[in-house]
Amino acid sequence: MRYTRWLICLPLGLCLATWTGHASAQSLEERVRKLEEQLKIVQKETEKEKKPGTFRVYWKDGLRFDTADKAFQMKLGGRIQLDWAVFDEDTDTVNSSIGSVPNGVEFRRARLFLEGLVHDRFEFKSQFDFAGAEVSIKDLYMGVRDLPVVGKFRVGHYKQPFSLEELTSSKYITFMERGLPNVFSVGRQTGLGVWSTALDKRMTWAIGGFTVSDGDSGDSFDVGKAGAELGLALRVTGLPWYEDKGKRLAHLGVSYSYQNQPRDEIRFRQRPEAHLAPRYVDTGTFDAKNNNRVGVEAALVYDRFSVQGELIGDFVKRKASGVNNPNFGGAYLYGSYFLTDDHRPYKTSSGAFDKVKPKNPLFNGNGGMGAWEVAARYSYLDLDDEGISGGTLNDFTFGLNWYLTTNYRVSFNYVRAHRNGVGDTNIFQMRTQVFF
């Protein structure tokens, strides 16, 4: 009986084993076939992306569209800055023309832009700001890259080459607002210019001619008549010391701007480094044929520590005869220190500072807390000279920045503003910012 069982079970087991092995082989072949089909699909998609006319869509600090050969590139981005401010004035300030300043909140900037490169040489950018329930043109230009000698050529509405702090984007400046001397920085106008680098990008230079118009769009070009005149701006910077991809550097620069004034008049006025505040100093409108601006700038970065300063003077030529020409000026100096192992990045192609990229961003899965920076600034502006009584303003500003990621930032600023002959104001403000 026992041998009979063996005779029955042995062939049955062999058959079962053979059938199982055959099924496993079929299953493996099926998997291999499916993988080969998927590989063919991936290869087809890859070959498709390699075609020069095919755009690849991806995210890198903004939504980007690039062809495989990088001959055509586009980027869609923007920024949102939301500010809160609380004001505490002394009695003398409240009783002056400044008065009591209400606390407030505002969208400081709300921008969208599209920029790109066509045929690997032709650039363009269009940027609009929607803050304050109004639409204003910021950047709107086109240009050509990699030209012999001059490097880049640009025509349209963009920033004049003047001042380190002005040419550092508002997304990347250390404090919520630029220093008081920024009142002399022209900012964006319509014109054309060229700029380039030299000495292995240890030097930059830029020069341009612009219309001097009243509106933010700079769309008036009626030379010699009321509404617009011509201006000139140039800037040269150098890096006498540059190490470790910018972790340690020394920056020096000089800027110059000349402008014929629309309607032969000019006005300077400035807020105390808080956009929700009124203008604390104001020359009022007075006659002026033209004015020359000169600025010198310096910055030092040594690992976590940095220092930056500028001195700007504005020399006005009055139209009226028999009156002396007034000279105005201002300066700022500040230092910053990162509590985390981070530093201020520098962009050698433009001679200005770039965005902070935290080494350990928040929610990176490794307990990252972002980058933390403390900073202090003294800023000074004098608008009194030759019968023009615009006032003199001194600001002490203390800041704390938390860079959660490359694109998210929270800033806290305390400003102690002193208007000479008037009084003091304490300003507590905060900004939340996102950009891409």
CSV table of C-alpha atoms in Angstrom, one decimal:
chain,number,residue,atom,x,y,z
A,1,MET,CA,0.0,0.0,0.0
A,2,ARG,CA,2.8,2.3,0.9
A,3,TYR,CA,4.6,1.7,-2.4
A,4,THR,CA,1.3,2.3,-4.2
A,5,ARG,CA,1.1,5.8,-2.7
A,6,TRP,CA,4.6,6.6,-3.8
A,7,LEU,CA,3.9,5.5,-7.3
A,8,ILE,CA,0.8,7.8,-7.4
A,9,CYS,CA,2.3,10.8,-5.6
A,10,LEU,CA,5.6,11.0,-7.3
A,11,PRO,CA,4.3,11.5,-10.9
A,12,LEU,CA,1.7,13.9,-9.5
A,13,GLY,CA,4.3,16.0,-7.7
A,14,LEU,CA,6.6,16.1,-10.8
A,15,CYS,CA,3.7,17.3,-12.9
A,16,LEU,CA,2.7,19.9,-10.3
A,17,ALA,CA,6.3,21.2,-10.1
A,18,THR,CA,6.6,21.3,-13.8
A,19,TRP,CA,3.3,23.2,-14.1
A,20,THR,CA,4.3,25.7,-11.4
A,21,GLY,CA,7.7,26.3,-13.0
A,22,HIS,CA,6.1,26.8,-16.4
A,23,ALA,CA,3.6,29.3,-14.9
A,24,SER,CA,6.4,31.2,-13.1
A,25,ALA,CA,8.3,31.4,-16.4
A,26,GLN,CA,5.3,32.7,-18.2
A,27,SER,CA,4.8,35.3,-15.4
A,28,LEU,CA,8.4,36.4,-15.7
A,29,GLU,CA,8.2,36.7,-19.4
A,30,GLU,CA,5.0,38.8,-19.1
A,31,ARG,CA,6.8,41.1,-16.7
A,32,VAL,CA,9.8,41.5,-19.0
A,33,ARG,CA,7.5,42.2,-21.9
A,34,LYS,CA,5.6,44.9,-19.9
A,35,LEU,CA,8.8,46.5,-18.8
A,36,GLU,CA,10.1,46.6,-22.4
A,37,GLU,CA,6.9,48.3,-23.5
A,38,GLN,CA,7.2,50.9,-20.7
A,39,LEU,CA,10.9,51.5,-21.6
A,40,LYS,CA,9.9,52.1,-25.2
A,41,ILE,CA,7.3,54.6,-24.1
A,42,VAL,CA,9.9,56.4,-22.0
A,43,GLN,CA,12.5,56.4,-24.8
A,44,LYS,CA,9.9,57.9,-27.2
A,45,GLU,CA,9.1,60.7,-24.7
A,46,THR,CA,12.8,61.3,-24.1
A,47,GLU,CA,13.5,61.5,-27.9
A,48,LYS,CA,10.5,63.8,-28.2
A,49,GLU,CA,11.9,66.2,-25.5
A,50,LYS,CA,15.3,66.2,-27.3
A,51,LYS,CA,13.7,67.7,-30.4
A,52,PRO,CA,14.8,71.4,-30.7
A,53,GLY,CA,11.2,72.7,-31.0
A,54,THR,CA,9.8,70.8,-28.0
A,55,PHE,CA,9.4,72.7,-24.7
A,56,ARG,CA,10.1,71.1,-21.4
A,57,VAL,CA,8.0,72.4,-18.5
A,58,TYR,CA,9.5,72.3,-15.0
A,59,TRP,CA,9.7,74.1,-11.7
A,60,LYS,CA,12.9,76.0,-10.6
A,61,ASP,CA,12.2,79.0,-8.5
A,62,GLY,CA,9.3,79.6,-10.9
A,63,LEU,CA,7.5,77.9,-13.8
A,64,ARG,CA,10.0,77.5,-16.6
A,65,PHE,CA,9.7,76.5,-20.3
A,66,ASP,CA,12.9,75.4,-22.0
A,67,THR,CA,13.8,73.7,-25.2
A,68,ALA,CA,16.3,70.9,-25.1
A,69,ASP,CA,19.1,73.0,-26.6
A,70,LYS,CA,18.2,76.0,-24.3
A,71,ALA,CA,17.8,78.2,-27.4
A,72,PHE,CA,14.3,79.2,-26.2
A,73,GLN,CA,13.6,79.8,-22.6
A,74,MET,CA,10.8,81.4,-20.6
A,75,LYS,CA,10.0,81.9,-17.0
A,76,LEU,CA,6.7,82.9,-15.3
A,77,GLY,CA,7.0,84.3,-11.8
A,78,GLY,CA,6.0,87.0,-9.4
A,79,ARG,CA,6.1,88.2,-5.8
A,80,ILE,CA,3.7,89.1,-3.0
A,81,GLN,CA,4.7,91.3,-0.1
A,82,LEU,CA,2.2,92.0,2.7
A,83,ASP,CA,3.2,94.7,5.3
A,84,TRP,CA,1.9,95.6,8.8
A,85,ALA,CA,3.1,98.7,10.6
A,86,VAL,CA,2.4,100.3,14.0
A,87,PHE,CA,3.5,103.9,14.8
A,88,ASP,CA,4.3,105.6,18.1
A,89,GLU,CA,5.1,109.3,17.8
A,90,ASP,CA,6.2,111.7,20.5
A,91,THR,CA,4.2,114.8,21.3
A,92,ASP,CA,6.3,117.2,19.2
A,93,THR,CA,5.9,115.0,16.1
A,94,VAL,CA,2.1,114.8,16.6
A,95,ASN,CA,1.8,118.5,16.9
A,96,SER,CA,3.9,119.1,13.8
A,97,SER,CA,2.9,119.0,10.2
A,98,ILE,CA,3.5,115.2,10.3
A,99,GLY,CA,0.8,114.6,12.8
A,100,SER,CA,-0.4,111.3,14.2
A,101,VAL,CA,0.3,108.4,11.8
A,102,PRO,CA,-2.4,105.7,11.8
A,103,ASN,CA,-1.4,102.0,12.0
A,104,GLY,CA,-1.9,100.1,8.8
A,105,VAL,CA,-1.6,97.1,6.5
A,106,GLU,CA,-0.9,97.0,2.8
A,107,PHE,CA,0.2,94.8,-0.1
A,108,ARG,CA,3.5,96.5,-0.7
A,109,ARG,CA,4.1,94.7,-3.9
A,110,ALA,CA,2.0,92.2,-5.9
A,111,ARG,CA,3.8,91.5,-9.2
A,112,LEU,CA,3.7,89.1,-12.1
A,113,PHE,CA,6.3,88.7,-14.8
A,114,LEU,CA,7.2,86.8,-17.9
A,115,GLU,CA,10.8,86.8,-19.1
A,116,GLY,CA,12.6,84.8,-21.7
A,117,LEU,CA,15.3,84.2,-24.2
A,118,VAL,CA,14.7,83.7,-28.0
A,119,HIS,CA,17.2,82.1,-30.4
A,120,ASP,CA,19.7,82.0,-27.5
A,121,ARG,CA,20.5,85.7,-27.9
A,122,PHE,CA,17.4,87.9,-27.7
A,123,GLU,CA,15.9,88.5,-24.3
A,124,PHE,CA,12.7,90.1,-23.1
A,125,LYS,CA,10.8,90.8,-19.9
A,126,SER,CA,7.4,92.2,-18.9
A,127,GLN,CA,6.6,92.8,-15.3
A,128,PHE,CA,3.5,94.5,-13.8
A,129,ASP,CA,2.6,95.5,-10.3
A,130,PHE,CA,-1.0,95.2,-9.0
A,131,ALA,CA,-0.5,96.6,-5.5
A,132,GLY,CA,-2.7,99.5,-4.4
A,133,ALA,CA,-5.6,98.4,-6.7
A,134,GLU,CA,-3.7,99.9,-9.7
A,135,VAL,CA,-1.6,98.4,-12.5
A,136,SER,CA,1.8,99.9,-13.1
A,137,ILE,CA,4.5,98.9,-15.5
A,138,LYS,CA,7.8,97.9,-13.9
A,139,ASP,CA,10.0,96.1,-16.3
A,140,LEU,CA,9.1,96.1,-20.0
A,141,TYR,CA,12.1,95.7,-22.2
A,142,MET,CA,13.9,93.6,-24.9
A,143,GLY,CA,17.5,93.2,-25.6
A,144,VAL,CA,20.4,91.2,-27.2
A,145,ARG,CA,23.1,89.3,-25.4
A,146,ASP,CA,26.7,88.3,-26.1
A,147,LEU,CA,27.5,91.2,-28.3
A,148,PRO,CA,31.2,92.0,-29.1
A,149,VAL,CA,32.7,94.6,-26.7
A,150,VAL,CA,29.5,95.9,-25.2
A,151,GLY,CA,28.2,92.6,-24.0
A,152,LYS,CA,24.4,93.3,-23.6
A,153,PHE,CA,22.1,95.8,-25.2
A,154,ARG,CA,18.7,96.6,-23.8
A,155,VAL,CA,15.9,99.0,-24.8
A,156,GLY,CA,12.6,99.6,-22.9
A,157,HIS,CA,11.6,100.4,-19.4
A,158,TYR,CA,14.0,99.2,-16.7
A,159,LYS,CA,16.2,100.4,-13.9
A,160,GLN,CA,18.9,102.9,-14.6
A,161,PRO,CA,22.4,101.7,-13.6
A,162,PHE,CA,22.7,103.6,-10.3
A,163,SER,CA,23.2,102.5,-6.7
A,164,LEU,CA,24.0,99.1,-5.2
A,165,GLU,CA,20.8,99.0,-3.0
A,166,GLU,CA,18.6,100.2,-5.8
A,167,LEU,CA,19.9,97.5,-8.2
A,168,THR,CA,19.5,94.8,-5.6
A,169,SER,CA,15.9,93.5,-6.0
A,170,SER,CA,13.3,94.4,-3.3
A,171,LYS,CA,13.0,90.6,-2.9
A,172,TYR,CA,16.6,90.4,-1.7
A,173,ILE,CA,17.3,93.7,0.2
A,174,THR,CA,18.2,93.1,3.9
A,175,PHE,CA,15.6,95.5,5.3
A,176,MET,CA,11.9,96.0,4.4
A,177,GLU,CA,12.7,99.3,2.7
A,178,ARG,CA,15.8,100.8,1.2
A,179,GLY,CA,17.8,103.4,3.0
A,180,LEU,CA,16.9,107.1,3.0
A,181,PRO,CA,19.4,108.1,0.3
A,182,ASN,CA,17.4,106.0,-2.1
A,183,VAL,CA,15.3,109.1,-2.8
A,184,PHE,CA,18.1,110.1,-5.2
A,185,SER,CA,18.0,106.8,-7.1
A,186,VAL,CA,16.1,107.3,-10.3
A,187,GLY,CA,14.8,103.8,-10.6
A,188,ARG,CA,13.1,102.7,-13.8
A,189,GLN,CA,12.8,104.9,-16.9
A,190,THR,CA,12.4,104.3,-20.6
A,191,GLY,CA,15.6,104.2,-22.5
A,192,LEU,CA,18.4,102.1,-23.9
A,193,GLY,CA,21.8,101.0,-22.7
A,194,VAL,CA,24.6,98.5,-22.7
A,195,TRP,CA,26.5,96.7,-20.0
A,196,SER,CA,29.1,94.0,-19.6
A,197,THR,CA,31.6,92.4,-17.3
A,198,ALA,CA,35.4,92.3,-17.4
A,199,LEU,CA,38.4,90.8,-15.6
A,200,ASP,CA,36.8,87.4,-15.3
A,201,LYS,CA,33.6,89.0,-13.9
A,202,ARG,CA,35.5,90.9,-11.2
A,203,MET,CA,34.3,94.1,-12.8
A,204,THR,CA,31.0,95.3,-14.2
A,205,TRP,CA,30.1,98.5,-16.2
A,206,ALA,CA,26.9,99.9,-17.5
A,207,ILE,CA,25.8,103.0,-19.3
A,208,GLY,CA,22.5,104.2,-20.7
A,209,GLY,CA,20.4,107.1,-22.0
A,210,PHE,CA,16.9,107.6,-20.7
A,211,THR,CA,13.8,109.8,-20.8
A,212,VAL,CA,13.0,111.7,-17.7
A,213,SER,CA,9.3,111.4,-17.4
A,214,ASP,CA,6.6,111.8,-14.8
A,215,GLY,CA,4.8,108.6,-15.0
A,216,ASP,CA,5.9,105.2,-13.8
A,217,SER,CA,5.5,103.8,-17.3
A,218,GLY,CA,7.9,106.3,-18.7
A,219,ASP,CA,6.0,106.3,-22.0
A,220,SER,CA,6.5,110.0,-22.8
A,221,PHE,CA,9.3,111.0,-25.3
A,222,ASP,CA,8.6,114.6,-26.2
A,223,VAL,CA,12.2,115.9,-26.0
A,224,GLY,CA,12.5,119.6,-25.4
A,225,LYS,CA,8.8,120.1,-24.4
A,226,ALA,CA,7.0,119.7,-21.1
A,227,GLY,CA,6.6,116.2,-19.9
A,228,ALA,CA,10.0,114.5,-20.7
A,229,GLU,CA,13.6,115.2,-21.1
A,230,LEU,CA,16.8,113.2,-21.6
A,231,GLY,CA,19.1,111.7,-19.0
A,232,LEU,CA,22.3,109.7,-18.7
A,233,ALA,CA,23.3,107.1,-16.2
A,234,LEU,CA,26.4,105.0,-15.7
A,235,ARG,CA,27.9,102.6,-13.1
A,236,VAL,CA,31.2,100.8,-12.6
A,237,THR,CA,31.9,98.2,-9.9
A,238,GLY,CA,34.8,96.0,-8.9
A,239,LEU,CA,35.7,93.1,-6.7
A,240,PRO,CA,39.2,93.6,-5.3
A,241,TRP,CA,38.7,90.5,-3.2
A,242,TYR,CA,36.5,87.5,-4.1
A,243,GLU,CA,36.9,84.0,-2.6
A,244,ASP,CA,34.9,80.8,-2.2
A,245,LYS,CA,32.2,81.7,-4.7
A,246,GLY,CA,31.3,84.9,-2.9
A,247,LYS,CA,31.3,83.7,0.7
A,248,ARG,CA,34.1,86.3,1.2
A,249,LEU,CA,34.3,89.4,-1.0
A,250,ALA,CA,34.9,93.1,-1.1
A,251,HIS,CA,32.8,95.3,-3.4
A,252,LEU,CA,33.4,98.8,-4.6
A,253,GLY,CA,31.4,100.9,-7.0
A,254,VAL,CA,30.6,104.4,-8.3
A,255,SER,CA,27.5,105.7,-10.1
A,256,TYR,CA,26.7,108.9,-12.0
A,257,SER,CA,23.4,110.2,-13.3
A,258,TYR,CA,22.6,113.4,-15.2
A,259,GLN,CA,19.0,114.6,-15.9
A,260,ASN,CA,17.3,117.5,-17.6
A,261,GLN,CA,14.1,118.0,-15.6
A,262,PRO,CA,10.6,117.9,-17.1
A,263,ARG,CA,8.9,121.3,-16.9
A,264,ASP,CA,12.1,122.7,-15.4
A,265,GLU,CA,11.2,121.7,-11.9
A,266,ILE,CA,12.1,119.1,-9.3
A,267,ARG,CA,11.1,117.8,-5.9
A,268,PHE,CA,12.6,115.5,-3.3
A,269,ARG,CA,10.6,113.9,-0.5
A,270,GLN,CA,11.1,110.8,1.6
A,271,ARG,CA,9.5,108.4,4.1
A,272,PRO,CA,11.3,107.1,7.2
A,273,GLU,CA,12.0,103.7,5.8
A,274,ALA,CA,8.4,102.6,6.3
A,275,HIS,CA,6.1,102.7,3.2
A,276,LEU,CA,3.0,103.1,5.3
A,277,ALA,CA,4.4,106.3,6.8
A,278,PRO,CA,3.9,109.8,5.2
A,279,ARG,CA,6.8,111.8,3.9
A,280,TYR,CA,8.7,113.2,6.8
A,281,VAL,CA,11.0,115.4,4.7
A,282,ASP,CA,9.9,117.3,1.6
A,283,THR,CA,11.6,120.1,-0.4
A,284,GLY,CA,8.4,120.9,-2.3
A,285,THR,CA,8.5,121.7,-6.0
A,286,PHE,CA,11.1,124.2,-7.0
A,287,ASP,CA,12.6,125.4,-10.3
A,288,ALA,CA,15.5,123.3,-11.6
A,289,LYS,CA,17.1,123.1,-15.0
A,290,ASN,CA,19.0,119.9,-14.4
A,291,ASN,CA,20.8,117.9,-11.7
A,292,ASN,CA,23.8,115.7,-11.4
A,293,ARG,CA,23.8,112.7,-9.0
A,294,VAL,CA,27.0,110.9,-7.8
A,295,GLY,CA,27.0,107.8,-5.6
A,296,VAL,CA,29.8,105.7,-4.1
A,297,GLU,CA,29.2,102.3,-2.7
A,298,ALA,CA,31.0,99.6,-0.8
A,299,ALA,CA,30.2,96.2,0.7
A,300,LEU,CA,32.1,93.4,2.5
A,301,VAL,CA,31.0,89.8,3.0
A,302,TYR,CA,32.9,87.5,5.3
A,303,ASP,CA,31.1,84.3,5.8
A,304,ARG,CA,28.0,85.0,8.0
A,305,PHE,CA,28.9,88.7,8.4
A,306,SER,CA,28.4,91.5,5.9
A,307,VAL,CA,28.5,95.3,5.9
A,308,GLN,CA,27.3,97.7,3.2
A,309,GLY,CA,27.1,101.4,2.8
A,310,GLU,CA,26.5,104.2,0.2
A,311,LEU,CA,27.0,107.9,0.0
A,312,ILE,CA,24.9,109.8,-2.6
A,313,GLY,CA,24.9,113.5,-3.4
A,314,ASP,CA,22.5,115.4,-5.7
A,315,PHE,CA,23.7,118.7,-7.2
A,316,VAL,CA,20.8,120.8,-8.6
A,317,LYS,CA,21.2,123.6,-11.1
A,318,ARG,CA,18.5,126.2,-10.7
A,319,LYS,CA,16.8,127.7,-13.7
A,320,ALA,CA,16.2,131.0,-12.1
A,321,SER,CA,19.1,133.5,-12.3
A,322,GLY,CA,20.7,135.1,-9.3
A,323,VAL,CA,20.0,132.2,-6.9
A,324,ASN,CA,22.5,129.7,-5.5
A,325,ASN,CA,22.3,126.1,-6.6
A,326,PRO,CA,21.4,123.7,-3.7
A,327,ASN,CA,23.3,120.4,-3.0
A,328,PHE,CA,21.5,117.6,-1.1
A,329,GLY,CA,22.9,114.4,0.2
A,330,GLY,CA,22.5,111.2,2.2
A,331,ALA,CA,24.2,108.1,3.4
A,332,TYR,CA,23.6,104.8,5.1
A,333,LEU,CA,25.7,102.1,6.7
A,334,TYR,CA,24.5,98.7,7.9
A,335,GLY,CA,25.8,95.4,9.1
A,336,SER,CA,24.1,92.0,9.1
A,337,TYR,CA,24.9,88.6,10.7
A,338,PHE,CA,23.4,85.2,10.0
A,339,LEU,CA,22.7,83.2,13.1
A,340,THR,CA,22.7,80.1,10.9
A,341,ASP,CA,25.4,78.8,8.6
A,342,ASP,CA,24.4,81.0,5.7
A,343,HIS,CA,25.6,84.1,3.9
A,344,ARG,CA,24.5,86.9,1.6
A,345,PRO,CA,24.9,85.7,-2.1
A,346,TYR,CA,26.4,88.1,-4.6
A,347,LYS,CA,25.7,88.1,-8.4
A,348,THR,CA,28.9,88.9,-10.3
A,349,SER,CA,27.1,89.5,-13.6
A,350,SER,CA,25.2,92.5,-12.2
A,351,GLY,CA,27.4,93.7,-9.3
A,352,ALA,CA,24.5,93.4,-6.8
A,353,PHE,CA,23.3,91.0,-4.2
A,354,ASP,CA,21.1,87.9,-4.9
A,355,LYS,CA,18.6,85.8,-3.0
A,356,VAL,CA,19.5,83.9,0.2
A,357,LYS,CA,19.3,80.1,-0.2
A,358,PRO,CA,19.1,78.6,3.3
A,359,LYS,CA,21.3,75.5,3.7
A,360,ASN,CA,18.6,73.9,5.9
A,361,PRO,CA,15.2,75.1,4.7
A,362,LEU,CA,12.1,74.6,6.8
A,363,PHE,CA,10.3,71.2,6.3
A,364,ASN,CA,13.3,69.7,4.6
A,365,GLY,CA,12.9,66.4,6.5
A,366,ASN,CA,16.1,67.0,8.5
A,367,GLY,CA,14.8,69.3,11.1
A,368,GLY,CA,15.8,72.4,9.1
A,369,MET,CA,14.8,75.8,10.5
A,370,GLY,CA,15.7,78.0,7.6
A,371,ALA,CA,18.1,80.9,7.7
A,372,TRP,CA,18.0,83.6,10.4
A,373,GLU,CA,19.6,87.0,10.0
A,374,VAL,CA,19.9,90.0,12.3
A,375,ALA,CA,20.8,93.5,11.0
A,376,ALA,CA,21.2,97.1,12.1
A,377,ARG,CA,21.4,100.3,9.9
A,378,TYR,CA,22.0,104.0,10.3
A,379,SER,CA,20.6,106.2,7.5
A,380,TYR,CA,20.8,109.9,7.0
A,381,LEU,CA,19.2,112.4,4.6
A,382,ASP,CA,19.7,116.2,4.3
A,383,LEU,CA,17.3,118.2,2.1
A,384,ASP,CA,18.2,121.6,3.5
A,385,ASP,CA,20.4,123.9,1.4
A,386,GLU,CA,20.4,127.3,-0.2
A,387,GLY,CA,17.0,128.4,1.0
A,388,ILE,CA,15.4,125.0,0.3
A,389,SER,CA,14.0,123.7,3.6
A,390,GLY,CA,13.1,120.1,3.0
A,391,GLY,CA,14.3,118.9,6.4
A,392,THR,CA,16.9,116.5,7.8
A,393,LEU,CA,16.0,112.9,8.8
A,394,ASN,CA,17.9,110.3,10.7
A,395,ASP,CA,16.9,106.7,11.0
A,396,PHE,CA,18.1,103.8,13.1
A,397,THR,CA,16.7,100.5,11.9
A,398,PHE,CA,17.0,97.0,13.5
A,399,GLY,CA,15.9,94.0,11.5
A,400,LEU,CA,15.3,90.3,12.0
A,401,ASN,CA,14.9,88.1,8.9
A,402,TRP,CA,13.7,84.5,8.8
A,403,TYR,CA,14.2,82.8,5.4
A,404,LEU,CA,12.0,79.8,5.7
A,405,THR,CA,13.0,78.6,2.2
A,406,THR,CA,14.5,80.2,-0.8
A,407,ASN,CA,11.1,81.6,-1.8
A,408,TYR,CA,9.5,82.4,1.6
A,409,ARG,CA,10.6,85.1,4.0
A,410,VAL,CA,9.3,86.9,7.1
A,411,SER,CA,10.9,90.2,8.2
A,412,PHE,CA,10.6,92.2,11.4
A,413,ASN,CA,11.9,95.9,11.5
A,414,TYR,CA,12.0,98.5,14.2
A,415,VAL,CA,12.7,102.0,13.0
A,416,ARG,CA,13.6,105.0,15.2
A,417,ALA,CA,13.0,108.0,13.0
A,418,HIS,CA,14.2,111.5,14.1
A,419,ARG,CA,13.2,114.5,12.1
A,420,ASN,CA,15.6,117.4,13.1
A,421,GLY,CA,13.7,120.2,14.8
A,422,VAL,CA,10.5,118.2,15.0
A,423,GLY,CA,10.7,114.9,17.0
A,424,ASP,CA,10.9,111.2,17.1
A,425,THR,CA,8.8,108.3,15.8
A,426,ASN,CA,9.0,104.6,16.8
A,427,ILE,CA,7.9,102.3,14.0
A,428,PHE,CA,7.2,98.5,14.4
A,429,GLN,CA,6.6,96.7,11.1
A,430,MET,CA,6.5,93.2,9.7
A,431,ARG,CA,6.5,91.7,6.2
A,432,THR,CA,5.6,88.3,4.9
A,433,GLN,CA,6.9,87.6,1.4
A,434,VAL,CA,6.7,84.9,-1.2
A,435,PHE,CA,8.3,85.1,-4.6
A,436,PHE,CA,9.0,82.7,-7.5
